[in-house]
C-alpha positions as a Python dict, from the first residue, in 0.01 Angstrom:
ca = {
    (1, 'M'): (0, 0, 0),
    (2, 'I'): (375, -60, -17),
    (3, 'S'): (627, 28, 252),
    (4, 'I'): (900, 282, 177),
    (5, 'T'): (1160, 18, 249),
    (6, 'S'): (1015, -199, -28),
    (7, 'I'): (1004, 104, -268),
    (8, 'L'): (1355, 173, -187),
    (9, 'L'): (1479, -180, -253),
    (10, 'G'): (1286, -192, -582),
    (11, 'L'): (1434, 154, -689),
    (12, 'G'): (1784, 32, -594),
    (13, 'G'): (1753, -285, -782),
    (14, 'K'): (1611, -88, -1082),
    (15, 'C'): (1899, 161, -1074),
    (16, 'L'): (2152, -115, -1066),
    (17, 'L'): (2001, -291, -1359),
    (18, 'N'): (1972, 32, -1550),
    (19, 'W'): (2338, 138, -1517),
    (20, 'T'): (2458, -219, -1580),
    (21, 'L'): (2278, -227, -1918),
    (22, 'V'): (2382, 131, -1993),
    (23, 'V'): (2760, 40, -1937),
    (24, 'I'): (2712, -288, -2133),
    (25, 'Q'): (2567, -108, -2424),
    (26, 'R'): (2753, 225, -2399),
    (27, 'S'): (2914, 190, -2742),
    (28, 'R'): (2569, 197, -2919),
    (29, 'F'): (2350, 395, -2685),
    (30, 'H'): (2441, 732, -2857),
    (31, 'Q'): (2340, 599, -3195),
    (32, 'S'): (1952, 607, -3130),
    (33, 'F'): (1685, 800, -2958),
    (34, 'L'): (1606, 500, -2737),
    (35, 'G'): (1963, 476, -2617),
    (36, 'V'): (1975, 850, -2517),
    (37, 'F'): (1634, 822, -2349),
    (38, 'S'): (1755, 507, -2160),
    (39, 'I'): (2046, 713, -2017),
    (40, 'S'): (1804, 996, -1913),
    (41, 'L'): (1580, 737, -1745),
    (42, 'A'): (1875, 591, -1546),
    (43, 'I'): (1963, 954, -1430),
    (44, 'V'): (1601, 1025, -1320),
    (45, 'D'): (1575, 693, -1139),
    (46, 'T'): (1905, 756, -953),
    (47, 'A'): (1789, 1102, -838),
    (48, 'L'): (1459, 952, -713),
    (49, 'T'): (1644, 679, -534),
    (50, 'L'): (1886, 910, -359),
    (51, 'F'): (1582, 1126, -255),
    (52, 'V'): (1397, 831, -102),
    (53, 'I'): (1729, 713, 74),
    (54, 'T'): (1784, 1065, 221),
    (55, 'V'): (1438, 1087, 370),
    (56, 'H'): (1425, 726, 484),
    (57, 'L'): (1762, 744, 666),
    (58, 'H'): (1652, 1051, 885),
    (59, 'T'): (1531, 917, 1204),
    (60, 'D'): (1321, 1237, 1271),
    (61, 'G'): (1124, 1161, 952),
    (62, 'F'): (1217, 1481, 758),
    (63, 'F'): (1511, 1684, 625),
    (64, 'L'): (1549, 2033, 504),
    (65, 'L'): (1633, 2111, 137),
    (66, 'L'): (1660, 2476, 29),
    (67, 'G'): (1436, 2582, 324),
    (68, 'L'): (1180, 2313, 253),
    (69, 'K'): (1076, 2058, 498),
    (70, 'L'): (1060, 1727, 306),
    (71, 'T'): (887, 1428, 476),
    (72, 'R'): (768, 1079, 385),
    (73, 'F'): (452, 1231, 234),
    (74, 'H'): (672, 1408, -27),
    (75, 'V'): (842, 1057, -89),
    (76, 'C'): (491, 910, -152),
    (77, 'L'): (392, 1205, -368),
    (78, 'L'): (704, 1203, -576),
    (79, 'V'): (686, 820, -631),
    (80, 'Q'): (325, 842, -749),
    (81, 'I'): (395, 1142, -987),
    (82, 'L'): (697, 979, -1148),
    (83, 'G'): (513, 658, -1173),
    (84, 'Q'): (242, 841, -1369),
    (85, 'V'): (501, 1010, -1583),
    (86, 'Y'): (665, 670, -1656),
    (87, 'S'): (322, 521, -1760),
    (88, 'T'): (241, 822, -1985),
    (89, 'L'): (590, 790, -2162),
    (90, 'Q'): (540, 420, -2267),
    (91, 'W'): (350, 479, -2596),
    (92, 'P'): (523, 793, -2702),
    (93, 'V'): (862, 614, -2662),
    (94, 'V'): (731, 327, -2877),
    (95, 'V'): (624, 577, -3148),
    (96, 'L'): (940, 789, -3151),
    (97, 'T'): (1170, 472, -3150),
    (98, 'S'): (982, 326, -3437),
    (99, 'L'): (1019, 655, -3638),
    (100, 'D'): (1383, 677, -3543),
    (101, 'H'): (1451, 318, -3666),
    (102, 'F'): (1227, 359, -3975),
    (103, 'C'): (1440, 672, -4088),
    (104, 'S'): (1748, 486, -4024),
    (105, 'L'): (1634, 206, -4256),
    (106, 'T'): (1492, 403, -4537),
    (107, 'Q'): (1736, 697, -4554),
    (108, 'R'): (2091, 671, -4664),
    (109, 'F'): (2344, 860, -4460),
    (110, 'Q'): (2720, 852, -4414),
    (111, 'P'): (2784, 710, -4057),
    (112, 'N'): (3161, 783, -4088),
    (113, 'I'): (3124, 1158, -4090),
    (114, 'A'): (3157, 1302, -3726),
    (115, 'R'): (2917, 1586, -3817),
    (116, 'T'): (2638, 1355, -3911),
    (117, 'K'): (2682, 1153, -3576),
    (118, 'M'): (2697, 1478, -3370),
    (119, 'A'): (2383, 1601, -3548),
    (120, 'R'): (2191, 1283, -3488),
    (121, 'W'): (2300, 1278, -3122),
    (122, 'F'): (2185, 1637, -3073),
    (123, 'V'): (1849, 1557, -3225),
    (124, 'H'): (1800, 1261, -3003),
    (125, 'L'): (1900, 1460, -2697),
    (126, 'S'): (1657, 1743, -2790),
    (127, 'V'): (1381, 1505, -2855),
    (128, 'T'): (1439, 1332, -2522),
    (129, 'C'): (1443, 1663, -2324),
    (130, 'L'): (1120, 1780, -2495),
    (131, 'L'): (957, 1448, -2431),
    (132, 'W'): (1019, 1457, -2067),
    (133, 'F'): (914, 1821, -2050),
    (134, 'H'): (584, 1779, -2232),
    (135, 'T'): (505, 1451, -2041),
    (136, 'V'): (547, 1617, -1709),
    (137, 'L'): (334, 1908, -1823),
    (138, 'Y'): (60, 1671, -1951),
    (139, 'V'): (62, 1480, -1615),
    (140, 'F'): (17, 1803, -1410),
    (141, 'L'): (-206, 2002, -1641),
    (142, 'L'): (-407, 1777, -1876),
    (143, 'S'): (-434, 1436, -1727),
    (144, 'D'): (-688, 1325, -1469),
    (145, 'F'): (-423, 1207, -1236),
    (146, 'N'): (-495, 1248, -868),
    (147, 'P'): (-227, 1140, -613),
    (148, 'V'): (-345, 941, -310),
    (149, 'L'): (-230, 1100, 21),
    (150, 'E'): (-457, 1006, 296),
    (151, 'D'): (-416, 1002, 676),
    (152, 'V'): (-299, 662, 772),
    (153, 'P'): (-268, 487, 1117),
    (154, 'Y'): (66, 520, 1294),
    (155, 'N'): (166, 166, 1210),
    (156, 'Q'): (131, 244, 843),
    (157, 'I'): (299, 583, 849),
    (158, 'Y'): (597, 462, 646),
    (159, 'Q'): (382, 309, 366),
    (160, 'C'): (279, 467, 39),
    (161, 'W'): (-11, 415, -209),
    (162, 'V'): (115, 307, -542),
    (163, 'F'): (-51, 238, -876),
    (164, 'N'): (8, -51, -1122),
    (165, 'T'): (78, -21, -1482),
    (166, 'S'): (-89, -202, -1761),
    (167, 'Q'): (96, -35, -2062),
    (168, 'I'): (375, -297, -2065),
    (169, 'L'): (155, -588, -2136),
    (170, 'Q'): (-45, -387, -2383),
    (171, 'I'): (260, -273, -2584),
    (172, 'A'): (419, -627, -2569),
    (173, 'M'): (88, -788, -2703),
    (174, 'F'): (59, -512, -2966),
    (175, 'L'): (422, -567, -3100),
    (176, 'L'): (404, -945, -3084),
    (177, 'L'): (84, -942, -3276),
    (178, 'L'): (258, -726, -3550),
    (179, 'L'): (534, -987, -3567),
    (180, 'V'): (284, -1267, -3612),
    (181, 'F'): (89, -1057, -3876),
    (182, 'A'): (409, -1000, -4070),
    (183, 'A'): (490, -1369, -4075),
    (184, 'F'): (133, -1453, -4179),
    (185, 'H'): (144, -1192, -4453),
    (186, 'A'): (472, -1312, -4596),
    (187, 'G'): (319, -1664, -4617),
    (188, 'C'): (12, -1545, -4788),
    (189, 'I'): (200, -1342, -5058),
    (190, 'T'): (417, -1641, -5131),
    (191, 'R'): (114, -1856, -5218),
    (192, 'K'): (-39, -1577, -5440),
    (193, 'V'): (254, -1528, -5681),
    (194, 'K'): (355, -1883, -5775),
    (195, 'D'): (278, -1827, -6133),
    (196, 'Q'): (537, -1534, -6175),
    (197, 'N'): (893, -1661, -6141),
    (198, 'T'): (1056, -1323, -6072),
    (199, 'D'): (801, -1207, -5824),
    (200, 'Q'): (806, -1548, -5669),
    (201, 'R'): (1185, -1539, -5608),
    (202, 'K'): (1155, -1201, -5448),
    (203, 'T'): (860, -1306, -5232),
    (204, 'L'): (1034, -1627, -5119),
    (205, 'S'): (1340, -1416, -5014),
    (206, 'R'): (1112, -1179, -4832),
    (207, 'K'): (958, -1488, -4641),
    (208, 'N'): (1314, -1601, -4562),
    (209, 'V'): (1393, -1266, -4414),
    (210, 'V'): (1081, -1266, -4199),
    (211, 'C'): (1137, -1624, -4078),
    (212, 'Q'): (1500, -1552, -3987),
    (213, 'A'): (1416, -1219, -3810),
    (214, 'L'): (1153, -1399, -3607),
    (215, 'L'): (1401, -1688, -3522),
    (216, 'I'): (1675, -1449, -3419),
    (217, 'F'): (1425, -1249, -3198),
    (218, 'L'): (1289, -1553, -3029),
    (219, 'N'): (1632, -1712, -2968),
    (220, 'T'): (1740, -1396, -2783),
    (221, 'W'): (1426, -1287, -2578),
    (222, 'A'): (1250, -1621, -2518),
    (223, 'W'): (1313, -1593, -2148),
    (224, 'F'): (1180, -1239, -2138),
    (225, 'L'): (864, -1346, -2314),
    (226, 'F'): (822, -1617, -2065),
    (227, 'F'): (844, -1372, -1788),
    (228, 'L'): (579, -1156, -1947),
    (229, 'S'): (354, -1453, -1997),
    (230, 'V'): (386, -1535, -1624),
    (231, 'I'): (294, -1179, -1527),
    (232, 'L'): (-9, -1198, -1777),
    (233, 'L'): (-135, -1514, -1626),
    (234, 'L'): (-92, -1437, -1259),
    (235, 'P'): (-268, -1153, -1081),
    (236, 'V'): (51, -970, -1016),
    (237, 'G'): (65, -590, -1088),
    (238, 'I'): (378, -406, -1195),
    (239, 'P'): (416, -83, -989),
    (240, 'T'): (433, 232, -1212),
    (241, 'Y'): (771, 349, -1081),
    (242, 'L'): (928, 12, -1195),
    (243, 'G'): (757, -44, -1524),
    (244, 'L'): (986, 172, -1733),
    (245, 'N'): (1338, 41, -1716),
    (246, 'V'): (1627, -12, -1940),
    (247, 'A'): (1573, -388, -1966),
    (248, 'W'): (1219, -318, -2090),
    (249, 'L'): (1344, -55, -2334),
    (250, 'S'): (1609, -297, -2477),
    (251, 'F'): (1345, -562, -2536),
    (252, 'L'): (1125, -287, -2701),
    (253, 'N'): (1423, -194, -2918),
    (254, 'S'): (1485, -547, -3048),
    (255, 'T'): (1106, -600, -3109),
    (256, 'L'): (1074, -283, -3308),
    (257, 'I'): (1371, -368, -3515),
    (258, 'A'): (1232, -716, -3592),
    (259, 'V'): (898, -559, -3689),
    (260, 'L'): (1061, -307, -3917),
    (261, 'L'): (1299, -563, -4080),
    (262, 'C'): (993, -771, -4160),
    (263, 'A'): (778, -476, -4283),
    (264, 'V'): (1025, -256, -4485),
    (265, 'C'): (1335, -465, -4557),
    (266, 'P'): (1260, -738, -4800),
    (267, 'A'): (1546, -917, -4965),
    (268, 'S'): (1530, -705, -5282),
    (269, 'Q'): (1615, -392, -5063),
    (270, 'L'): (1878, -562, -4855),
    (271, 'A'): (2051, -679, -5157),
    (272, 'Q'): (2120, -320, -5248),
    (273, 'G'): (2295, -261, -4911),
    (274, 'L'): (2151, -190, -4573),
    (275, 'P'): (2114, 189, -4538),
    (276, 'A'): (2204, 210, -4167),
    (277, 'V'): (2327, -16, -3895),
    (278, 'L'): (2056, -38, -3632),
    (279, 'P'): (2191, -36, -3276),
    (280, 'D'): (2103, -358, -3081),
    (281, 'S'): (2338, -500, -2828),
    (282, 'F'): (2124, -813, -2761),
    (283, 'C'): (2019, -942, -3101),
    (284, 'E'): (2273, -1013, -3374),
    (285, 'W'): (2067, -959, -3689),
    (286, 'R'): (2241, -1182, -3948),
    (287, 'F'): (2059, -1294, -4246),
    (288, 'K'): (2157, -1559, -4499),
    (289, 'F'): (1956, -1619, -4817),
    (290, 'S'): (2003, -1686, -5192),
    (291, 'L'): (1845, -1490, -5479),
    (292, 'A'): (1853, -1749, -5764),
    (293, 'S'): (1849, -1609, -6115),
    (294, 'E'): (1945, -1759, -6454),
    (295, 'G'): (2307, -1840, -6465),
    (296, 'S'): (2393, -1682, -6130),
    (297, 'T'): (2362, -1731, -5767),
    (298, 'C'): (2389, -1452, -5510),
    (299, 'T'): (2452, -1523, -5137),
    (300, 'L'): (2392, -1230, -4909),
    (301, 'Q'): (2478, -1180, -4542),
    (302, 'I'): (2351, -876, -4359),
    (303, 'H'): (2491, -796, -4015),
    (304, 'T'): (2326, -524, -3808),
    (305, 'G'): (2397, -456, -3446),
    (306, 'H'): (2731, -619, -3398),
    (307, 'R'): (2897, -635, -3746),
    (308, 'E'): (2911, -429, -4057),
    (309, 'E'): (2737, -542, -4376),
    (310, 'E'): (2894, -813, -4581),
    (311, 'V'): (2803, -892, -4941),
    (312, 'K'): (2937, -1191, -5134),
    (313, 'S'): (2847, -1266, -5494),
    (314, 'N'): (2963, -1564, -5687),
    (315, 'E'): (2888, -1589, -6056),
    (316, 'L'): (2838, -1939, -6201),
    (317, 'T'): (2942, -2017, -6559),
}
């Protein structure tokens, strides 16, 4: 059991972190589904925090809202329900973000047209609203979730039962294994095609992209990976109402971008121009590699996240 004061402190810190990251990344949040979903999550967390504060500050232990008498039991109930909703949202958010980034990488569109930007923003907003709606329906109608509201002694009247989440560690391990597999796959392909010069050049370039993507990702998120490792090794649970936050979503965004760049963006495709700029305010995805051919050398730099694409070609005589 956790006291309502501890829940309030955790929610307050989470809201502060959420809105800080939203403000920092405000120029890019409208460009992706994950950005729009992060804003909606910050709004829901703020509403929950204000509700807990309102109940907690009333000395008589309740207050009236639209004729309803709301007490600390409603606080515990709401915290448990939203915690279950957050846990249920974890994997759907991963799948939808992956699809969104995959479409941005594989489909060419014109980002300078306002109509296209507005259309994408409307799609992201609609998907976010539908995701919240269907998740809440699933928790209430289809899941086996049963909130714990028991009679407690008087000295524990301001404490709530909370559940811990395991989805964060599962998702982190799954995505990191995908990155390891991408690196291993690139190394295996390189050894298989040494007898074909053209394919070997393309494969070596692909391996270079994978290695640089992994290096950029690790240089940015090494501290966060260390934090996850500590949680994995120690018997410390993450409460469900704290598991889904904008910091975790930002890490998830960078990880999915790294996986997709390794999987669907070899150098041969990047040399034709990156179809879309992936929104990432933490990692600066800059690639430098050479595609050697007879009589010419091509040096390519790809900037995603902070800068536009830049291609430089030098012909050698």
